[in-house]
Amino acid sequence: MAPAEILSGKIVSGQVRERLKQQVIEMTEKFPGFRPGLAILQVGNRDDSNLYIHMKLKAAAEIGISANHIKLPNTATEADVLKCIASLNADPAVHGFIVQLPLDSDNPINTEKITNAVAPEKDVDGLSSINAGKLSRGDLGDCFIPCTPKGCMELIRQTGVQVAGKRAVVIGRSKIVGAPMHDLLLWNNATVTTCHSKTSTLAEEVGKADILVVAAGRAEMVKGEWIKPGAIVIDCGINHVPDSTKASGKRVVGDVAYNSAKEKASFITPVPGGVGPMTVAMLMQSTVESAQRFLEKFQPGKWTIQYNQLTLKMLVPSDIEISKSYMPKPIEQVAKEVGLFPDEVELYGQTKAKVQLSVLKRLQNQPDGKYVVVTGITPTPLGEGKSTTTVGLVQALGAHLHQNVFACVRQPSQGPTFGIKGGAAGGGYCQVVPMEEFNLHLTGDIHAITAANNLVAAAIDARMFHEQTQSDQALYNRLVPSVNGVRKFSHIQIRRLQKLGINKTDPMALTKEEVNAFVRLDIDPGTITWQRVLDTNDRFLRKITIGQSATEKGFSRTAQFDITVSSEIMAVLALADGLDDMKKRFGRMVVASSKKGQPVTADDLGVTGALAVLMKDTVKPNLMQTLEGTPVFVHAGPFANIAHGNSSVLADKIALKLVGKDGFVVTEAGFGADIGMEKFFNIKCRYSGLRPHVVVLVATVRALKMHGGGPAVTAGVPLPKEYTEENLQLVAKGCSNLNKQIQNARMFGVPVVVAVNAFKTDTKAELALVVQHAKEAGAFDAVECTHWAEGGKGALALARAVQRASQAPNNFRFLYNVELPIVDKIRLIAQQVYGARDIELLPEAQEKVALYTKQGFGNLPICMAKTHLSLSHDPEQKGAPTGFVLPIRDVRASVGAGFLYPLVGTMSTMPGLPTRPCFYDIDLDPVSGEVNGLF
């Protein structure tokens, strides 16, 4: 009989690699930017493991697989390894994932627990119990097979011998080779016998085998004379035996006596060079197969989301009833659906979570999606449904058109929630849910802002008190105390010294004059602009006297409380680009001026680091969902008058990365387009560097009738008949406001889509008239929307219009250059956006303009604090007034946030409670713990 034909693993594995290389090329051609991903997790630094990993990385590079080697130190614990595995399981760029064994750790680690923690769909080593179970059950197309048995099977196929019907013998029963080899042969229709070291008739069983696979780990255990003539012999063994002829004093042999066996077998694998090279090739093959399965199930960049199907009722229930009738998905599921990793998500119960900013670094090379801002015409006091439209639009884009889409909205203040306005989660079948979580504490961001703001306020009055009651040296001794005989400046004190031009770091080296300058902020009480805050509407805190206790030694002053969301800290949170940027902005916040006219900052007070600590968690956006299961970021809620009225830059940036280049991020700007949208463009986009693609302008027949001369609209009072009966004349006349707001949006070079938010009292003729006027005024498109009553389905026309508009030419530009003088910037906004003839600065405003210019704040953007109920300063002037002079009574600075805010007319930053507040309707079921009532 002729000697056996050699089954060379080197040759076959080379062929496999070439085939895989071609498959990867085809994948990348079909899906540009896509590459199969392999992760190799190693614990410790074993030389043999390093060698095996090097071979795998080299093979992956040759084929075109993106391979990532994660190396944990030998001090790693089981928890460390499991945490790393969880992250890799969640990474959509990793299609194959192996844990290099053995685990070289100083700590006890359960290997089986580790291998079973690998997601079965990524377990390309095939070592998890799930994959082993599927293999034993015969589900070969739905599992991964351990690489060595898979390589053995490939070598057997190379012989051309039909496996079905053959008698096969496997020697060895390990989980890695023997047991899976038995199952693999069995489900390829061989008759299989498994032998092992305790098999008493081993030679007899071997002699029956048409196919023999040996993985016993004993050198040359199987003798040539045992082998059936013409058998296929696959030798998986790697053993070292003494050999004085070798430089190392040993040589490598298999589990089969090769020289005698090759005389009996028809095919045989050599050792080395047989099964060994196939193991790595099969690992690569399994990784490519996993990537192919991924592509079959998921389109790269396309989310797979479980959407909720709405059960619509003709008579739409209350918002809280609708919200409670739908079970939100676990927020962990929402996070996974949008591509967030477990270690990027901090859970706050089942329905809300915070998202780590590290996701921005991970996705830094991901292109941004389309950026859409929702604004509105000048509203009635009832609001025209911007939030509802925002939610309806994302539900339509996501649940109905299956686009990647995120909503980014502001967190509401509890003041209005319990006051006159109620909640801000949207309405009808377009809500962020659960609405009671959304409208109440959420994750505590507003409470953290309250604490941080009031810490600054306390620091101001405490510093003035101590300066008024102590000498320079006494102040210095307390500010820079001697600890164990050593004095040392803190980092924030070093910054103050540098600001004063004192370049010294030794506390003992300061002169008396330098000590005086260092310890005395010399705050002028009349210039303090920083107030205490509370997230409750309390009109009796609008003006208070502080310092009444005898312990304050007569140092009292008049002060006030504002609502928390009006705090500059909220505006800083909304505009910050990260934790470091937020901290720097805190330090720049100006709280007062010294008696010499110099700005006094939070950094001067020494409070910057403490503010950053209080606010370190607030910087992470809050993840929630809509009724139909689309994702929402709820983050920051600055006032829309004395601040810019937009949700956070960070939420928008993260969302734009998550949705990818073909996805959409829809955010909302507070009040009408003349206020919220203008600030969105000139302030938020200026600082963020983001460029919007589409403006959605929300209009209602009700508001247009008001602008056309209809009676006053008052919250809590039934609408006059003009608003419930058809009146085309009022609508047509009121479209002057719509036309002006369309013009305002187009002024910034962005396409405008008008969303006509339909109410049940609107007639078809009225709605059609608004659509016609909007198109004639230059809107890219105008559509009727019924999302309040129909959810995303009612905003489908709007969603399609937004998709088209996002592809239209876009020439975004700012209204003004920040280098212009303060007065010129104010005038441009007044004339171009509001329609004013000119502006008039009252004496206090003139003084502030001169002061801020002198202090170096003249180049900040402008944030107009004006009524939202009119384009002018007079809330009674409706439509599109022109020719008026806009009075500027004062100008104030939010230097940390990064803008100046002129005050137009009078307004309160602490609302009061109405006669019948919203809290009359809110209650708690003591048995179920559910919130009842209206938000």
mmCIF file of C-alpha atoms in Angstrom, residues 178-336:
data_model
loop_
_atom_site.group_PDB
_atom_site.id
_atom_site.type_symbol
_atom_site.label_atom_id
_atom_site.label_comp_id
_atom_site.label_asym_id
_atom_site.label_seq_id
_atom_site.Cartn_x
_atom_site.Cartn_y
_atom_site.Cartn_z
ATOM 1 C CA GLY A 178 -12.669 15.883 21.700
ATOM 2 C CA ALA A 179 -16.287 16.508 22.683
ATOM 3 C CA PRO A 180 -17.056 19.078 19.935
ATOM 4 C CA MET A 181 -15.234 16.898 17.365
ATOM 5 C CA HIS A 182 -17.553 14.004 18.249
ATOM 6 C CA ASP A 183 -20.634 16.249 17.781
ATOM 7 C CA LEU A 184 -19.330 17.713 14.537
ATOM 8 C CA LEU A 185 -18.720 14.322 12.960
ATOM 9 C CA LEU A 186 -22.031 13.009 14.274
ATOM 10 C CA TRP A 187 -24.044 15.825 12.687
ATOM 11 C CA ASN A 188 -22.123 15.294 9.449
ATOM 12 C CA ASN A 189 -23.704 11.819 9.518
ATOM 13 C CA ALA A 190 -20.718 9.711 10.618
ATOM 14 C CA THR A 191 -21.115 6.905 13.137
ATOM 15 C CA VAL A 192 -18.948 8.123 16.000
ATOM 16 C CA THR A 193 -17.216 6.435 18.909
ATOM 17 C CA THR A 194 -15.422 8.476 21.555
ATOM 18 C CA CYS A 195 -12.470 6.835 23.285
ATOM 19 C CA HIS A 196 -10.286 8.073 26.094
ATOM 20 C CA SER A 197 -7.545 6.987 28.467
ATOM 21 C CA LYS A 198 -9.879 4.565 30.271
ATOM 22 C CA THR A 199 -11.038 2.791 27.108
ATOM 23 C CA SER A 200 -9.881 -0.834 27.580
ATOM 24 C CA THR A 201 -10.210 -1.842 23.899
ATOM 25 C CA LEU A 202 -8.543 1.249 22.416
ATOM 26 C CA ALA A 203 -6.523 -0.574 19.736
ATOM 27 C CA GLU A 204 -9.593 -2.533 18.676
ATOM 28 C CA GLU A 205 -11.723 0.632 18.386
ATOM 29 C CA VAL A 206 -9.009 2.450 16.430
ATOM 30 C CA GLY A 207 -8.856 -0.463 14.005
ATOM 31 C CA LYS A 208 -12.525 0.082 13.078
ATOM 32 C CA ALA A 209 -12.116 3.763 12.231
ATOM 33 C CA ASP A 210 -12.463 5.107 8.672
ATOM 34 C CA ILE A 211 -11.760 8.506 10.185
ATOM 35 C CA LEU A 212 -9.528 8.816 13.228
ATOM 36 C CA VAL A 213 -9.112 12.074 15.172
ATOM 37 C CA VAL A 214 -6.647 11.910 18.054
ATOM 38 C CA ALA A 215 -6.523 14.595 20.759
ATOM 39 C CA ALA A 216 -5.309 12.697 23.816
ATOM 40 C CA GLY A 217 -2.223 14.744 24.708
ATOM 41 C CA ARG A 218 0.036 11.665 24.969
ATOM 42 C CA ALA A 219 3.081 11.341 22.733
ATOM 43 C CA GLU A 220 2.740 8.719 19.982
ATOM 44 C CA MET A 221 0.073 6.881 21.928
ATOM 45 C CA VAL A 222 -1.645 5.511 18.790
ATOM 46 C CA LYS A 223 0.502 2.941 17.021
ATOM 47 C CA GLY A 224 0.613 2.500 13.278
ATOM 48 C CA GLU A 225 -0.394 -1.165 13.445
ATOM 49 C CA TRP A 226 -3.701 -0.214 15.157
ATOM 50 C CA ILE A 227 -4.844 1.854 12.202
ATOM 51 C CA LYS A 228 -7.293 0.525 9.638
ATOM 52 C CA PRO A 229 -5.736 0.483 6.159
ATOM 53 C CA GLY A 230 -6.870 3.489 4.131
ATOM 54 C CA ALA A 231 -8.100 5.457 7.171
ATOM 55 C CA ILE A 232 -7.931 9.255 7.405
ATOM 56 C CA VAL A 233 -5.790 10.187 10.419
ATOM 57 C CA ILE A 234 -6.023 13.648 11.986
ATOM 58 C CA ASP A 235 -3.436 14.170 14.741
ATOM 59 C CA CYS A 236 -4.194 17.108 17.055
ATOM 60 C CA GLY A 237 -1.440 16.355 19.556
ATOM 61 C CA ILE A 238 1.566 18.530 20.287
ATOM 62 C CA ASN A 239 4.076 16.817 22.585
ATOM 63 C CA HIS A 240 7.770 17.202 23.275
ATOM 64 C CA VAL A 241 10.025 14.166 23.510
ATOM 65 C CA PRO A 242 13.780 14.009 24.195
ATOM 66 C CA ASP A 243 16.014 14.143 21.089
ATOM 67 C CA SER A 244 19.750 14.556 21.479
ATOM 68 C CA THR A 245 20.126 15.426 17.791
ATOM 69 C CA LYS A 246 18.191 18.670 18.277
ATOM 70 C CA ALA A 247 19.785 21.824 19.580
ATOM 71 C CA SER A 248 17.006 22.155 22.102
ATOM 72 C CA GLY A 249 17.388 18.527 23.167
ATOM 73 C CA LYS A 250 13.781 17.746 22.240
ATOM 74 C CA ARG A 251 11.465 17.484 19.275
ATOM 75 C CA VAL A 252 7.751 17.887 18.652
ATOM 76 C CA VAL A 253 5.608 14.811 17.997
ATOM 77 C CA GLY A 254 1.899 14.146 17.821
ATOM 78 C CA ASP A 255 -0.365 11.684 19.569
ATOM 79 C CA VAL A 256 0.072 9.244 16.647
ATOM 80 C CA ALA A 257 3.246 7.339 15.808
ATOM 81 C CA TYR A 258 3.606 9.152 12.525
ATOM 82 C CA ASN A 259 6.216 7.021 10.691
ATOM 83 C CA SER A 260 4.337 3.758 11.132
ATOM 84 C CA ALA A 261 0.874 5.295 10.790
ATOM 85 C CA LYS A 262 1.564 6.891 7.400
ATOM 86 C CA GLU A 263 2.195 3.425 5.978
ATOM 87 C CA LYS A 264 -1.363 2.353 6.864
ATOM 88 C CA ALA A 265 -3.411 5.529 6.410
ATOM 89 C CA SER A 266 -4.607 7.051 3.133
ATOM 90 C CA PHE A 267 -4.342 10.618 4.501
ATOM 91 C CA ILE A 268 -2.497 11.900 7.573
ATOM 92 C CA THR A 269 -1.661 15.233 9.146
ATOM 93 C CA PRO A 270 1.959 15.918 10.121
ATOM 94 C CA VAL A 271 3.028 17.374 13.458
ATOM 95 C CA PRO A 272 3.919 20.164 13.301
ATOM 96 C CA GLY A 273 2.329 21.727 10.205
ATOM 97 C CA GLY A 274 -0.953 19.836 10.234
ATOM 98 C CA VAL A 275 -3.813 20.838 12.509
ATOM 99 C CA GLY A 276 -1.925 23.738 14.165
ATOM 100 C CA PRO A 277 -2.045 26.244 11.263
ATOM 101 C CA MET A 278 -5.723 25.389 10.715
ATOM 102 C CA THR A 279 -6.730 26.543 14.193
ATOM 103 C CA VAL A 280 -5.785 30.176 13.503
ATOM 104 C CA ALA A 281 -7.318 30.021 10.007
ATOM 105 C CA MET A 282 -10.604 28.755 11.446
ATOM 106 C CA LEU A 283 -10.612 31.547 14.026
ATOM 107 C CA MET A 284 -10.384 34.016 11.149
ATOM 108 C CA GLN A 285 -13.094 32.141 9.244
ATOM 109 C CA SER A 286 -15.438 32.240 12.225
ATOM 110 C CA THR A 287 -14.806 35.989 12.623
ATOM 111 C CA VAL A 288 -15.672 36.620 8.974
ATOM 112 C CA GLU A 289 -18.756 34.400 9.308
ATOM 113 C CA SER A 290 -19.825 36.395 12.363
ATOM 114 C CA ALA A 291 -19.393 39.643 10.437
ATOM 115 C CA GLN A 292 -21.509 38.217 7.599
ATOM 116 C CA ARG A 293 -24.243 37.272 10.072
ATOM 117 C CA PHE A 294 -24.073 40.783 11.487
ATOM 118 C CA LEU A 295 -24.527 42.288 8.032
ATOM 119 C CA GLU A 296 -27.467 40.000 7.327
ATOM 120 C CA LYS A 297 -29.178 41.107 10.511
ATOM 121 C CA PHE A 298 -28.041 44.709 10.769
ATOM 122 C CA GLN A 299 -27.187 47.350 8.232
ATOM 123 C CA PRO A 300 -24.025 49.161 9.361
ATOM 124 C CA GLY A 301 -25.045 52.444 10.911
ATOM 125 C CA LYS A 302 -28.683 51.347 11.033
ATOM 126 C CA TRP A 303 -30.288 50.765 14.423
ATOM 127 C CA THR A 304 -32.487 47.780 15.155
ATOM 128 C CA ILE A 305 -35.151 49.165 17.457
ATOM 129 C CA GLN A 306 -38.246 47.665 18.992
ATOM 130 C CA TYR A 307 -40.908 50.316 18.423
ATOM 131 C CA ASN A 308 -44.116 50.528 20.435
ATOM 132 C CA GLN A 309 -47.350 50.382 18.458
ATOM 133 C CA LEU A 310 -49.888 52.944 19.615
ATOM 134 C CA THR A 311 -53.528 52.058 20.183
ATOM 135 C CA LEU A 312 -55.187 55.333 19.243
ATOM 136 C CA LYS A 313 -58.531 56.426 20.663
ATOM 137 C CA MET A 314 -60.875 58.816 18.872
ATOM 138 C CA LEU A 315 -61.405 60.698 22.116
ATOM 139 C CA VAL A 316 -57.815 61.374 23.147
ATOM 140 C CA PRO A 317 -57.326 60.678 26.884
ATOM 141 C CA SER A 318 -55.365 62.944 29.231
ATOM 142 C CA ASP A 319 -51.601 63.029 28.851
ATOM 143 C CA ILE A 320 -50.995 61.169 32.116
ATOM 144 C CA GLU A 321 -53.544 58.481 31.160
ATOM 145 C CA ILE A 322 -51.812 57.932 27.825
ATOM 146 C CA SER A 323 -48.379 57.899 29.438
ATOM 147 C CA LYS A 324 -49.430 55.331 32.049
ATOM 148 C CA SER A 325 -51.132 53.085 29.486
ATOM 149 C CA TYR A 326 -47.822 52.271 27.757
ATOM 150 C CA MET A 327 -45.022 50.247 29.301
ATOM 151 C CA PRO A 328 -41.673 51.870 28.439
ATOM 152 C CA LYS A 329 -38.859 49.602 27.331
ATOM 153 C CA PRO A 330 -36.102 49.051 29.896
ATOM 154 C CA ILE A 331 -33.724 51.950 29.404
ATOM 155 C CA GLU A 332 -30.865 49.446 29.140
ATOM 156 C CA GLN A 333 -32.535 48.143 25.989
ATOM 157 C CA VAL A 334 -32.909 51.639 24.525
ATOM 158 C CA ALA A 335 -29.218 52.299 25.201
ATOM 159 C CA LYS A 336 -28.205 49.065 23.496
#
